[in-house]
Amino acid sequence: MDLAQIFENSPGEVIKCIDTHTTGEPTRIIYSGFPRLQGTLLEQRDQAKTHYDNIRKRIMLEPRGHYDMYGAIIIPDTELVQSGEAHIGTLFTHNGGFSTMCGHATIALGRFLVDTHDLNVFPKRNTLKVNIATNEVAVNIHAPCGLVRVTVPTTADGQKSDPSRPVSFLSTPAYAAAIDLTIPIPKDVAWPELGSRESIKLDISYGGAFYALVDARELGFTEGLSKIDLASVASAVKKLKAHLITNPDVITALRHPEDERLSFLYSIMLVDRDIGSRPEGVDGAETGLCFFAENQIDRSPTGSCVTARMALANAKNERPRGQKWAYNSLVSNRFDTGALIASIVDDEILLKGDHGVSRQCVVVQVEGKAYYTGAMTFIIEEGDVTTESGFTMDDCAQNGPSTK
C-alpha cells in the first residue's frame, strides 16, 4: 500500500500543513482540512474553541506536535476579507488554545501566502500587487486582534518570497496598560529565588495580546537572562501568572476598549536590558524570555510582545518614534542572528470602545526572517484513541489511568 492509499482510507478529512520557524519558534501553517467556520473572525475563533478544540490538540500536541508547538490556521473568509480590507484571515493556535495575535507566525505566514499560488488555499492570491521599485508585496492579514499589514520581499517577478530579506508587519494599535504596578506576593505564591521579598514591580502592555513585562532580576534571578535555569524560571512564572490574574489592578489593566474577548493575560515576558545580540543599524538591543499560554516557552523574541514592549517604552519616554531597536530571545543570542527589529511608525492613534477606557496607542513596525522546515499530511486512523485529541506527558503523569 502506498502513501496515497493510506491517506485515502483514513476516516475524516486529511489535514495538510507547512512547517516554518522564526528564530527557532515553529509555526505550523494549517492550509487544508480544518473544518470550515462561520461568522466574524472572533466568532470563528469561538467556534473553533467550542467545537474543534480536539483538532487543535491533534495538530499541536503529541505525537504530531509537542508542548511548545505553534500554529496558524488559514481562514479564507472573514468580515475584513469581505470588505476588501484584508486578503485573508488567520487563527493562531498553541498548547492551550487560540491566541489573538502572533508576530513570529505573521512573519512566516506572509512568506507562505506569497509563495502559494493555490487559489483553494488563498483565493485572493492573484490580487496581490508587486511593488516593482522595491520588489515587495503587501499582504493584509485579518488576525483576531485586527488588521495586520505585512510586507513580504519577493523575487523580481513577485511570484516567490525572498528569504534573504526580512518580512515586516505593521501592528494593530498597541499601548501601555499599566506602568510600575506593585504586586504583593503572598508566601504561598512565592518561589525560592524571590527570597524574603513580599512584592514585585511589573508593567502590563498590549501588542495584540496582553503581556506582563518584568525584569528577570525583579523575580530574584540575579544573573538576569545571561544564564538561567529554565525549570526554575518556568516554575516561578507559572505561580506568578496564576496569581496575577486574580489581582484587581491587573484585571483592570486587561480590559481592552473594543472587545472583552481580547481581555486576558496571554503571557509573562522576562526582560533583560543588559544583554542582546545587536545587528547593524539599530540604536540598542535587549533580550526577553516569553512564557505564554500554558507556560509555553517562545523560542523567538515574540513579535506581538516586541510591539507591546515598544508601546511601553514609548509611554515611558524611552523610545521615540522612528528609533530602531533589536529584541532578542535566548535563541537569537545563542546563534547571534534572528533578532526582531522594531520601530514606532505612528504615535497618535486613539483607541476607543465600549468596554474600557480610551487608550493612546502606537503602531509598530516589526521585521524578521522565517524559514521553511517541512510539509506534513496528517491523518487519524480508525481506532486511534490515543492521538485523536493529542496528549501531553504532563497530563498523562498527573491524571493517571482512565476511569472508563
Short mmCIF file of C-alpha atoms in Angstrom, two decimals:
data_model
loop_
_atom_site.label_atom_id
_atom_site.label_comp_id
_atom_site.label_asym_id
_atom_site.label_seq_id
_atom_site.Cartn_x
_atom_site.Cartn_y
_atom_site.Cartn_z
CA MET A 1 0.00 0.00 0.00
CA ASP A 2 1.43 3.40 -0.94
CA LEU A 3 1.00 6.65 0.97
CA ALA A 4 -1.83 7.88 -1.25
CA GLN A 5 -3.87 4.77 -0.39
CA ILE A 6 -3.20 5.27 3.33
CA PHE A 7 -4.49 8.85 3.16
CA GLU A 8 -7.50 7.84 1.06
CA ASN A 9 -8.52 5.16 3.53
CA SER A 10 -8.34 7.39 6.61
CA PRO A 11 -11.67 8.48 8.11
CA GLY A 12 -12.44 12.19 8.15
CA GLU A 13 -10.60 14.90 6.27
CA VAL A 14 -6.85 14.83 5.80
CA ILE A 15 -5.12 17.85 7.37
CA LYS A 16 -2.26 19.43 5.42
CA CYS A 17 0.36 21.75 6.89
CA ILE A 18 3.55 23.62 6.08
CA ASP A 19 6.08 23.94 8.91
CA THR A 20 8.28 27.01 9.34
CA HIS A 21 10.34 28.64 12.04
CA THR A 22 11.08 32.23 13.03
CA THR A 23 14.25 32.38 15.16
CA GLY A 24 13.66 28.76 16.09
CA GLU A 25 10.00 29.19 17.05
CA PRO A 26 7.76 26.91 14.97
CA THR A 27 4.72 27.95 13.00
CA ARG A 28 2.67 25.07 11.64
CA ILE A 29 0.54 26.62 8.90
CA ILE A 30 -2.66 24.60 8.51
CA TYR A 31 -3.83 25.25 4.96
CA SER A 32 -6.23 22.36 4.28
CA GLY A 33 -8.51 20.07 6.24
CA PHE A 34 -9.52 22.20 9.24
CA PRO A 35 -13.35 22.41 9.38
CA ARG A 36 -14.87 25.46 7.74
CA LEU A 37 -16.06 28.07 10.24
CA GLN A 38 -18.78 30.71 10.03
CA GLY A 39 -19.32 34.33 11.08
CA THR A 40 -16.88 37.08 12.05
CA LEU A 41 -13.30 36.08 12.76
CA LEU A 42 -13.80 36.31 16.53
CA GLU A 43 -16.96 34.22 16.15
CA GLN A 44 -14.96 31.70 14.14
CA ARG A 45 -12.38 31.67 16.93
CA ASP A 46 -15.17 30.94 19.42
CA GLN A 47 -16.47 28.14 17.17
CA ALA A 48 -13.04 26.59 16.87
CA LYS A 49 -12.60 26.67 20.66
CA THR A 50 -16.04 25.21 21.36
CA HIS A 51 -16.42 22.60 18.63
CA TYR A 52 -12.99 21.74 17.22
CA ASP A 53 -10.55 22.02 20.09
CA ASN A 54 -9.79 18.30 19.73
CA ILE A 55 -8.47 19.00 16.23
CA ARG A 56 -6.36 21.88 17.52
CA LYS A 57 -4.87 19.50 20.10
CA ARG A 58 -4.36 16.80 17.48
CA ILE A 59 -2.28 19.17 15.36
CA MET A 60 -0.38 20.92 18.18
CA LEU A 61 0.28 18.19 20.76
CA GLU A 62 1.98 14.80 20.72
CA PRO A 63 2.58 12.70 18.71
CA ARG A 64 2.18 15.06 15.71
CA GLY A 65 3.45 18.08 17.57
CA HIS A 66 4.87 18.85 21.00
CA TYR A 67 4.18 21.01 24.06
CA ASP A 68 5.82 24.09 22.51
CA MET A 69 4.31 23.80 19.02
CA TYR A 70 2.60 26.83 17.48
CA GLY A 71 0.18 27.07 14.58
CA ALA A 72 -1.66 29.37 12.19
CA ILE A 73 -4.89 28.20 10.57
CA ILE A 74 -5.71 29.78 7.20
CA ILE A 75 -9.19 31.38 7.29
CA PRO A 76 -10.14 32.40 3.72
CA ASP A 77 -13.33 34.31 4.59
CA THR A 78 -13.79 36.96 7.30
CA GLU A 79 -15.66 40.24 7.55
CA LEU A 80 -12.50 42.18 6.65
CA VAL A 81 -11.87 39.94 3.64
CA GLN A 82 -15.44 40.59 2.50
CA SER A 83 -14.98 44.36 2.92
CA GLY A 84 -11.74 44.31 0.93
CA GLU A 85 -9.54 45.46 3.82
CA ALA A 86 -7.85 42.07 4.22
CA HIS A 87 -6.67 39.49 1.72
CA ILE A 88 -7.11 36.56 4.13
CA GLY A 89 -7.66 35.73 7.79
CA THR A 90 -5.94 33.51 10.32
CA LEU A 91 -6.44 31.90 13.71
CA PHE A 92 -3.37 31.37 15.88
CA THR A 93 -3.06 28.19 17.96
CA HIS A 94 -0.81 26.89 20.73
CA ASN A 95 -0.72 24.32 23.53
CA GLY A 96 -3.60 25.90 25.43
CA GLY A 97 -5.98 27.16 22.76
CA PHE A 98 -6.27 30.09 20.37
CA SER A 99 -4.34 33.36 20.61
CA THR A 100 -5.35 36.79 19.32
CA MET A 101 -2.04 37.85 17.74
CA CYS A 102 1.35 36.37 16.97
CA GLY A 103 4.21 38.24 15.33
CA HIS A 104 6.56 35.35 14.59
CA ALA A 105 3.71 33.44 12.92
CA THR A 106 2.68 36.54 10.94
CA ILE A 107 6.20 36.77 9.51
CA ALA A 108 6.09 33.09 8.46
CA LEU A 109 2.54 33.35 7.17
CA GLY A 110 3.46 36.34 5.00
CA ARG A 111 6.08 34.29 3.17
CA PHE A 112 3.74 31.34 2.67
CA LEU A 113 0.92 33.49 1.30
CA VAL A 114 3.22 34.92 -1.35
CA ASP A 115 4.69 31.53 -2.23
CA THR A 116 1.41 29.65 -2.59
CA HIS A 117 -0.45 30.00 -5.87
CA ASP A 118 -3.22 27.58 -4.97
CA LEU A 119 -6.47 29.58 -5.10
CA ASN A 120 -8.19 26.92 -2.99
CA VAL A 121 -5.78 27.85 -0.21
CA PHE A 122 -5.58 31.60 -0.85
CA PRO A 123 -8.48 32.73 -3.06
CA LYS A 124 -7.21 36.33 -3.32
CA ARG A 125 -3.60 35.42 -4.20
CA ASN A 126 -3.91 36.91 -7.68
CA THR A 127 -4.97 40.29 -6.26
CA LEU A 128 -1.56 40.83 -4.63
CA LYS A 129 0.36 43.63 -6.33
CA VAL A 130 4.13 43.70 -6.72
CA ASN A 131 5.97 46.93 -5.96
CA ILE A 132 8.41 46.85 -8.86
CA ALA A 133 10.67 49.52 -7.32
CA THR A 134 11.25 47.60 -4.07
CA ASN A 135 10.42 44.00 -5.09
CA GLU A 136 7.88 43.71 -2.29
CA VAL A 137 4.29 42.57 -1.94
CA ALA A 138 1.77 43.88 0.60
CA VAL A 139 -0.42 41.22 2.23
CA ASN A 140 -3.16 42.30 4.63
CA ILE A 141 -3.94 39.60 7.19
CA HIS A 142 -7.01 39.66 9.41
CA ALA A 143 -5.91 38.43 12.85
CA PRO A 144 -8.31 38.15 15.80
CA CYS A 145 -6.89 41.41 17.19
CA GLY A 146 -7.48 43.27 13.92
CA LEU A 147 -5.84 44.07 10.59
CA VAL A 148 -2.12 43.35 10.32
CA ARG A 149 -0.38 44.84 7.28
CA VAL A 150 2.50 42.65 6.12
CA THR A 151 5.23 43.47 3.60
CA VAL A 152 6.97 40.49 2.03
CA PRO A 153 10.18 40.84 -0.04
CA THR A 154 9.98 38.97 -3.33
CA THR A 155 11.84 37.94 -6.41
CA ALA A 156 11.70 40.44 -9.27
CA ASP A 157 8.53 38.94 -10.74
CA GLY A 158 6.74 38.86 -7.39
CA GLN A 159 5.98 35.16 -7.70
CA LYS A 160 8.14 33.98 -4.82
CA SER A 161 9.28 35.37 -1.48
CA ASP A 162 12.92 36.30 -1.00
CA PRO A 163 14.24 34.63 2.19
CA SER A 164 17.40 36.73 2.19
CA ARG A 165 15.45 39.85 3.20
CA PRO A 166 13.21 40.29 6.26
CA VAL A 167 9.43 40.28 6.26
CA SER A 168 7.88 43.20 8.14
CA PHE A 169 4.46 43.94 9.57
CA LEU A 170 2.63 46.93 10.99
CA SER A 171 0.93 46.15 14.26
CA THR A 172 -2.61 46.85 15.31
CA PRO A 173 -2.79 49.76 17.83
CA ALA A 174 -0.64 48.96 20.87
CA TYR A 175 -0.50 50.64 24.27
CA ALA A 176 0.88 50.51 27.80
CA ALA A 177 -1.99 49.37 30.03
CA ALA A 178 -0.36 49.77 33.46
CA ILE A 179 3.10 51.06 34.42
CA ASP A 180 5.09 50.14 37.54
CA LEU A 181 2.40 48.08 39.21
CA THR A 182 3.31 46.85 42.70
CA ILE A 183 2.16 43.25 43.04
CA PRO A 184 2.10 41.74 46.57
CA ILE A 185 3.40 38.16 46.59
CA PRO A 186 1.95 36.06 49.43
CA LYS A 187 4.10 33.34 50.98
CA ASP A 188 2.03 30.57 49.43
CA VAL A 189 2.74 32.02 45.97
CA ALA A 190 6.43 32.93 46.44
CA TRP A 191 9.15 30.93 44.69
CA PRO A 192 12.58 30.20 46.24
CA GLU A 193 14.54 32.77 44.21
CA LEU A 194 12.35 35.62 45.48
CA GLY A 195 13.86 35.26 48.96
CA SER A 196 12.30 37.43 51.66
CA ARG A 197 10.69 39.94 49.29
CA GLU A 198 6.95 40.37 49.61
CA SER A 199 6.20 42.24 46.37
CA ILE A 200 7.47 42.85 42.84
CA LYS A 201 7.04 45.58 40.24
CA LEU A 202 5.93 44.96 36.68
CA ASP A 203 4.18 46.56 33.70
CA ILE A 204 1.20 45.46 31.59
CA SER A 205 1.25 46.26 27.88
CA TYR A 206 -0.86 45.33 24.86
CA GLY A 207 0.54 44.40 21.44
CA GLY A 208 -2.37 42.43 20.01
CA ALA A 209 -2.41 40.41 23.23
CA PHE A 210 -1.71 41.40 26.82
CA TYR A 211 1.74 40.87 28.36
CA ALA A 212 3.05 41.26 31.89
CA LEU A 213 6.59 42.60 31.50
CA VAL A 214 9.02 42.13 34.36
CA ASP A 215 12.79 42.35 34.75
CA ALA A 216 14.25 38.90 35.37
CA ARG A 217 16.18 40.24 38.37
CA GLU A 218 12.93 41.54 39.86
CA LEU A 219 11.86 37.90 40.22
CA GLY A 220 15.09 37.05 42.02
CA PHE A 221 17.11 35.71 39.10
CA THR A 222 20.21 37.73 39.87
CA GLU A 223 22.11 36.98 36.66
CA GLY A 224 19.24 38.19 34.52
CA LEU A 225 18.86 36.21 31.30
CA SER A 226 22.58 35.74 30.69
CA LYS A 227 22.49 32.36 32.42
CA ILE A 228 19.34 30.82 33.87
CA ASP A 229 17.83 27.52 34.90
CA LEU A 230 14.75 27.21 32.68
CA ALA A 231 12.94 24.83 35.02
CA SER A 232 13.26 27.25 37.95
CA VAL A 233 12.15 30.22 35.90
CA ALA A 234 9.20 28.27 34.45
CA SER A 235 8.08 27.26 37.94
CA ALA A 236 8.23 30.86 39.18
CA VAL A 237 6.38 32.22 36.14
CA LYS A 238 3.65 29.61 36.44
CA LYS A 239 2.99 30.63 40.04
CA LEU A 240 3.14 34.32 39.19
CA LYS A 241 0.72 34.14 36.27
CA ALA A 242 -1.91 32.27 38.31
CA HIS A 243 -1.57 34.97 40.96
CA LEU A 244 -1.65 37.93 38.57
CA ILE A 245 -4.99 37.03 37.01
CA THR A 246 -6.59 37.42 40.48
CA ASN A 247 -5.06 40.85 41.16
CA PRO A 248 -7.65 43.69 40.85
CA ASP A 249 -5.17 46.16 39.32
CA VAL A 250 -4.12 43.61 36.70
CA ILE A 251 -7.74 42.73 35.92
CA THR A 252 -8.48 46.43 35.34
CA ALA A 253 -5.43 46.83 33.11
CA LEU A 254 -6.50 43.85 30.99
CA ARG A 255 -9.79 45.44 29.90
CA HIS A 256 -9.48 46.03 26.17
CA PRO A 257 -11.55 49.01 24.96
CA GLU A 258 -13.02 47.22 21.94
CA ASP A 259 -13.81 43.62 22.85
CA GLU A 260 -13.95 41.60 26.07
CA ARG A 261 -12.66 38.57 24.15
CA LEU A 262 -9.30 40.31 23.90
CA SER A 263 -9.21 40.98 27.65
CA PHE A 264 -7.00 38.26 29.12
CA LEU A 265 -3.39 37.87 30.23
CA TYR A 266 -1.68 35.93 27.48
CA SER A 267 1.90 35.93 28.65
CA ILE A 268 4.62 36.87 31.08
CA MET A 269 7.78 38.21 29.47
CA LEU A 270 11.01 38.34 31.47
CA VAL A 271 13.31 41.08 30.17
CA ASP A 272 16.99 41.84 30.46
CA ARG A 273 18.13 45.17 29.05
CA ASP A 274 21.80 44.48 29.66
CA ILE A 275 22.34 41.77 27.04
CA GLY A 276 21.35 41.15 23.45
CA SER A 277 22.77 40.41 20.01
CA ARG A 278 22.96 43.74 18.18
CA PRO A 279 22.53 43.82 14.40
CA GLU A 280 23.80 46.75 12.35
CA GLY A 281 21.60 49.81 12.03
CA VAL A 282 19.86 49.71 15.41
CA ASP A 283 20.23 52.06 18.36
CA GLY A 284 20.14 49.37 21.03
CA ALA A 285 19.31 45.79 21.91
CA GLU A 286 17.81 43.80 24.74
CA THR A 287 16.61 40.27 25.48
CA GLY A 288 13.35 38.69 26.56
CA LEU A 289 12.11 35.25 27.59
CA CYS A 290 8.42 34.76 26.91
CA PHE A 291 6.15 32.28 28.70
CA PHE A 292 2.71 32.20 27.09
CA ALA A 293 -0.45 30.09 27.01
CA GLU A 294 0.08 27.06 29.30
CA ASN A 295 3.64 28.05 30.28
CA GLN A 296 4.84 27.51 26.71
CA ILE A 297 8.28 28.99 26.01
CA ASP A 298 8.71 31.11 22.91
CA ARG A 299 11.99 30.48 21.11
CA SER A 300 11.65 33.72 19.15
CA PRO A 301 11.79 37.27 20.52
CA THR A 302 7.95 37.23 20.32
CA GLY A 303 6.70 39.70 17.69
CA SER A 304 3.50 40.76 19.41
CA CYS A 305 5.38 41.30 22.67
CA VAL A 306 8.01 43.30 20.78
CA THR A 307 5.08 45.51 19.79
CA ALA A 308 3.93 45.68 23.42
CA ARG A 309 7.45 46.47 24.65
CA MET A 310 7.82 49.28 22.13
CA ALA A 311 4.48 50.74 23.25
CA LEU A 312 5.59 50.54 26.88
CA ALA A 313 8.98 52.12 26.18
CA ASN A 314 7.25 54.93 24.27
CA ALA A 315 4.85 55.55 27.17
CA LYS A 316 7.88 55.80 29.48
CA ASN A 317 9.51 58.30 27.08
CA GLU A 318 12.32 55.81 26.40
CA ARG A 319 11.61 55.05 22.75
CA PRO A 320 10.80 57.89 20.35
CA ARG A 321 9.11 57.48 17.01
CA GLY A 322 11.47 56.15 14.33
CA GLN A 323 14.15 54.75 16.63
CA LYS A 324 15.19 51.20 15.69
CA TRP A 325 15.63 48.66 18.47
CA ALA A 326 16.65 44.99 18.38
CA TYR A 327 14.76 42.47 20.50
CA ASN A 328 16.35 39.12 21.19
CA SER A 329 15.47 35.72 22.58
CA LEU A 330 17.80 33.16 24.13
CA VAL A 331 17.96 31.53 20.69
CA SER A 332 18.92 34.68 18.76
CA ASN A 333 21.60 35.44 21.35
CA ARG A 334 22.96 31.89 21.13
CA PHE A 335 23.29 31.99 17.33
CA ASP A 336 23.89 35.75 17.01
CA THR A 337 21.11 36.01 14.42
CA GLY A 338 17.33 36.25 14.38
CA ALA A 339 16.68 39.37 16.44
CA LEU A 340 13.43 41.12 15.60
CA ILE A 341 13.95 44.79 14.75
CA ALA A 342 11.20 47.25 15.62
CA SER A 343 10.39 50.94 15.32
CA ILE A 344 7.36 53.10 16.05
CA VAL A 345 5.82 54.50 12.87
CA ASP A 346 2.77 56.25 14.37
CA ASP A 347 2.22 57.51 17.91
CA GLU A 348 -1.02 59.45 17.51
CA ILE A 349 -3.65 56.68 17.50
CA LEU A 350 -6.59 56.85 19.89
CA LEU A 351 -8.31 53.54 20.59
CA LYS A 352 -11.92 53.94 21.71
CA GLY A 353 -14.56 51.39 22.62
CA ASP A 354 -17.41 50.44 24.90
CA HIS A 355 -15.54 48.00 27.15
CA GLY A 356 -12.81 50.09 28.78
CA VAL A 357 -11.14 53.48 28.89
CA SER A 358 -9.83 55.00 25.67
CA ARG A 359 -6.11 54.41 25.09
CA GLN A 360 -3.39 56.45 23.39
CA CYS A 361 -1.71 53.97 21.06
CA VAL A 362 1.24 53.47 18.78
CA VAL A 363 1.68 51.45 15.59
CA VAL A 364 4.90 49.46 15.49
CA GLN A 365 6.79 48.03 12.53
CA VAL A 366 8.41 44.69 13.32
CA GLU A 367 10.71 42.84 10.95
CA GLY A 368 12.33 39.42 10.94
CA LYS A 369 13.03 36.31 8.90
CA ALA A 370 11.18 32.99 8.71
CA TYR A 371 12.30 29.78 7.04
CA TYR A 372 10.55 26.64 5.82
CA THR A 373 11.30 23.39 7.63
CA GLY A 374 8.92 20.85 6.08
CA ALA A 375 5.48 19.79 4.89
CA MET A 376 3.05 17.41 6.59
CA THR A 377 -0.07 15.44 5.76
CA PHE A 378 -1.83 14.32 8.92
CA ILE A 379 -4.40 11.54 9.23
CA ILE A 380 -6.07 9.68 12.06
CA GLU A 381 -6.76 6.00 11.65
CA GLU A 382 -9.93 4.38 12.94
CA GLY A 383 -9.47 3.18 16.50
CA ASP A 384 -6.60 5.56 17.28
CA VAL A 385 -7.97 6.85 20.57
CA THR A 386 -4.53 7.86 21.83
CA THR A 387 -3.94 10.59 19.26
CA GLU A 388 -7.47 11.66 18.29
CA SER A 389 -7.06 14.73 20.52
CA GLY A 390 -3.32 14.58 21.06
CA PHE A 391 -1.77 14.37 24.52
CA THR A 392 0.96 15.75 26.77
CA MET A 393 3.17 13.70 29.06
CA ASP A 394 2.38 16.02 31.98
CA ASP A 395 -1.32 15.29 31.56
CA CYS A 396 -0.67 11.54 31.48
CA ALA A 397 1.55 11.75 34.57
CA GLN A 398 -0.74 13.97 36.64
CA ASN A 399 -4.11 12.41 35.85
CA GLY A 400 -3.20 8.74 35.95
CA PRO A 401 -5.20 5.85 34.47
CA SER A 402 -8.52 6.41 32.71
CA THR A 403 -11.64 5.77 34.80
CA LYS A 404 -13.51 4.32 31.82
#
